[in-house]
PDB file of C-alpha atoms in Angstrom:
ATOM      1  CA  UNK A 331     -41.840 -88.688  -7.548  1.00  0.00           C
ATOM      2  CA  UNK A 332     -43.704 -85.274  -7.108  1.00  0.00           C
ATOM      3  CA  UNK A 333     -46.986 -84.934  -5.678  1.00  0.00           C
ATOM      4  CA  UNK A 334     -48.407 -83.317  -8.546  1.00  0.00           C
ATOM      5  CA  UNK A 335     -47.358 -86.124 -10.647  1.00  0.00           C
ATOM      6  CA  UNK A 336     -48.572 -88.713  -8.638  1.00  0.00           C
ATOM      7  CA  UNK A 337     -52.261 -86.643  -8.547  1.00  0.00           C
ATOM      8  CA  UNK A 338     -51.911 -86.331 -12.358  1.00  0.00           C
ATOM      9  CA  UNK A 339     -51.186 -90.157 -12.811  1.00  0.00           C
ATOM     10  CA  UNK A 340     -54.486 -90.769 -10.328  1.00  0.00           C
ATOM     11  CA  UNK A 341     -56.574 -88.640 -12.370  1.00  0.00           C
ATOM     12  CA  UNK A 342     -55.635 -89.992 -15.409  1.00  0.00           C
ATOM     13  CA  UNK A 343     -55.863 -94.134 -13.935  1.00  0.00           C
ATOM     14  CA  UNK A 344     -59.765 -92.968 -12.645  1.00  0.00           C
ATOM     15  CA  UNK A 345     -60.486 -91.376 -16.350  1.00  0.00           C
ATOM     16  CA  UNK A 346     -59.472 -94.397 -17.957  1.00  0.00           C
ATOM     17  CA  UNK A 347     -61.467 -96.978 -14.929  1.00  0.00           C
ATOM     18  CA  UNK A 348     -64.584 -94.613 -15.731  1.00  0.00           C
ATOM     19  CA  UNK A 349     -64.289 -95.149 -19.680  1.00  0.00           C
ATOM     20  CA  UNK A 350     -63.951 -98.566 -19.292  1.00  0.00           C
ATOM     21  CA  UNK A 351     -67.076 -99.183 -17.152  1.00  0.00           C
ATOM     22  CA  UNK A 352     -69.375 -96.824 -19.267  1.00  0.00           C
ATOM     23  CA  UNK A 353     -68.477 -98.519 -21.937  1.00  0.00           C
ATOM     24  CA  UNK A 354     -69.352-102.022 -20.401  1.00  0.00           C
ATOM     25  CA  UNK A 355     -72.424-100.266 -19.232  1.00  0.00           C
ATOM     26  CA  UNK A 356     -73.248 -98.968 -23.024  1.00  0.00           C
ATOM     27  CA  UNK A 357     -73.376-102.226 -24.222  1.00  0.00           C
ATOM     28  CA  UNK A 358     -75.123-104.075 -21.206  1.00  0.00           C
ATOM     29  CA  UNK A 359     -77.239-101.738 -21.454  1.00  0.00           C
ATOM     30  CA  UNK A 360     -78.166-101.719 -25.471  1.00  0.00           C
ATOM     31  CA  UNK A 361     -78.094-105.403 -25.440  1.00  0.00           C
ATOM     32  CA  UNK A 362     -80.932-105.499 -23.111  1.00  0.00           C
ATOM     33  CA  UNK A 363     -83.252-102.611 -24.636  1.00  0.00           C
ATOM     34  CA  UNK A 364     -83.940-104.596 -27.572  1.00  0.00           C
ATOM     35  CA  UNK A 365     -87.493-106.325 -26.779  1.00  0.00           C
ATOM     36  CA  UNK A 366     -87.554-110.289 -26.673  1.00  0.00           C
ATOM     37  CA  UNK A 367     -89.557-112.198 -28.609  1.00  0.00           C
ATOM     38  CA  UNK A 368     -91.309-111.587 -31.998  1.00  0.00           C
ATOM     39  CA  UNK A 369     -90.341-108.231 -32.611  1.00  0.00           C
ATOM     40  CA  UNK A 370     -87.068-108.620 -33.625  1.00  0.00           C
ATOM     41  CA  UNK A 371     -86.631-106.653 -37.528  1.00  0.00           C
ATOM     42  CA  UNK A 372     -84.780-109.896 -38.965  1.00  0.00           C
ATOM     43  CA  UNK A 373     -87.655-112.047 -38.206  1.00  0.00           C
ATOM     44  CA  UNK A 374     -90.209-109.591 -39.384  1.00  0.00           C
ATOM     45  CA  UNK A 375     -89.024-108.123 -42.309  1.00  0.00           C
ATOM     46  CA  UNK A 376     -91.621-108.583 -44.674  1.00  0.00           C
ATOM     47  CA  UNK A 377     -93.325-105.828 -46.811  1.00  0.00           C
ATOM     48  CA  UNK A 378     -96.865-105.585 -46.801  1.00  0.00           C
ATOM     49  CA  UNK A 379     -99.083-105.277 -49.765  1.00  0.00           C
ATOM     50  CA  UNK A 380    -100.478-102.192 -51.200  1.00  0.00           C
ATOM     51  CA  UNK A 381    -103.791-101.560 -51.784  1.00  0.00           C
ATOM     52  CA  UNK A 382    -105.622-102.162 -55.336  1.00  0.00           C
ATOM     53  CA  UNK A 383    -105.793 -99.201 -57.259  1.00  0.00           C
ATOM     54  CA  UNK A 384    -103.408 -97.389 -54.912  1.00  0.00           C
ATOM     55  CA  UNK A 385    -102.345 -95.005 -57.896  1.00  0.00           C
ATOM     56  CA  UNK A 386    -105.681 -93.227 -57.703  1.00  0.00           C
ATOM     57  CA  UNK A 387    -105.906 -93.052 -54.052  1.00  0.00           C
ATOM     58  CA  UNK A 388    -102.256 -91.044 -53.614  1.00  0.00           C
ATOM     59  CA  UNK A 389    -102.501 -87.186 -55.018  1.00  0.00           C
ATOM     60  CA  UNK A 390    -100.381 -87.155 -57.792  1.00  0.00           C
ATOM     61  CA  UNK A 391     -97.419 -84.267 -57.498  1.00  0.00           C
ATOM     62  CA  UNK A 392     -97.914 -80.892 -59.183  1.00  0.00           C
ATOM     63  CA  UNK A 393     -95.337 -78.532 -59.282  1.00  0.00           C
ATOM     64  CA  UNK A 394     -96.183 -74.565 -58.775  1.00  0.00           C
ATOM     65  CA  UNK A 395     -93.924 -72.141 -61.189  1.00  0.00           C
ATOM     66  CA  UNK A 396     -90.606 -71.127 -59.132  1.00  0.00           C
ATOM     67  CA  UNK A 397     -90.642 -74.496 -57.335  1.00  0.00           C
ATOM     68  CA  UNK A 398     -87.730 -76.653 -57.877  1.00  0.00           C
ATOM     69  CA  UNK A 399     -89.168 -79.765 -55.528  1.00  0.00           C
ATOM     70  CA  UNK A 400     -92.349 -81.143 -54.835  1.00  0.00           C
ATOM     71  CA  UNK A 401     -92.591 -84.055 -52.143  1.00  0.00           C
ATOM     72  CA  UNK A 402     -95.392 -86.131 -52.228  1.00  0.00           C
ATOM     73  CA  UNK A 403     -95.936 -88.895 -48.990  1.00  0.00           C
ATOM     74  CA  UNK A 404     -98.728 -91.181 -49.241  1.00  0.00           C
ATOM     75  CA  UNK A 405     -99.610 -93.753 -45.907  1.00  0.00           C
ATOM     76  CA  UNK A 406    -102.240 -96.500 -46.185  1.00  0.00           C
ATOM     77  CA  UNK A 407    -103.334 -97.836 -42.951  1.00  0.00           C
ATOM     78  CA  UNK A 408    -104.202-101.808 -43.007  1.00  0.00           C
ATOM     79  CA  UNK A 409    -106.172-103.524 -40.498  1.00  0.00           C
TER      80      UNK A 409
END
């Protein structure tokens, strides 16, 4: 066997070692980000209510001539 092929087959055995553990790394790693406990999105999925008489308190979308869109966001703060 050649010595360049035998480099080439290193190189490529060390690219493939290196994929392998940064992919067990990747999900190590995401597994343990997630934060324990109650904040998990399953368990805590539930919508709050809106406000009475929330139609009045969002500004309602107007339209200027030679606009095609309008977008309207409207955010109520509970506590």
């Amino acid at each position: 066997m050649s010595g360049r092929r035998r480099v080439w087959q290193w190189a490529v055995a060390v690219w493939a070692a290196l994929v392998v553990v940064a992919g067990v790394l990747t999900l190590w790693l995401q597994d343990s980000a997630e934060p324990p406990g109650p904040y998990s999105w399953e368990e805590n999925s539930q919508t709050p209510a809106l406000p009475e008489g929330w139609h009045s308190l969002c500004p309602s979308p107007t339209t200027a001539p030679g606009v095609r869109r309008t977008l309207v966001a409207c955010a109520f703060i509970s506590g």
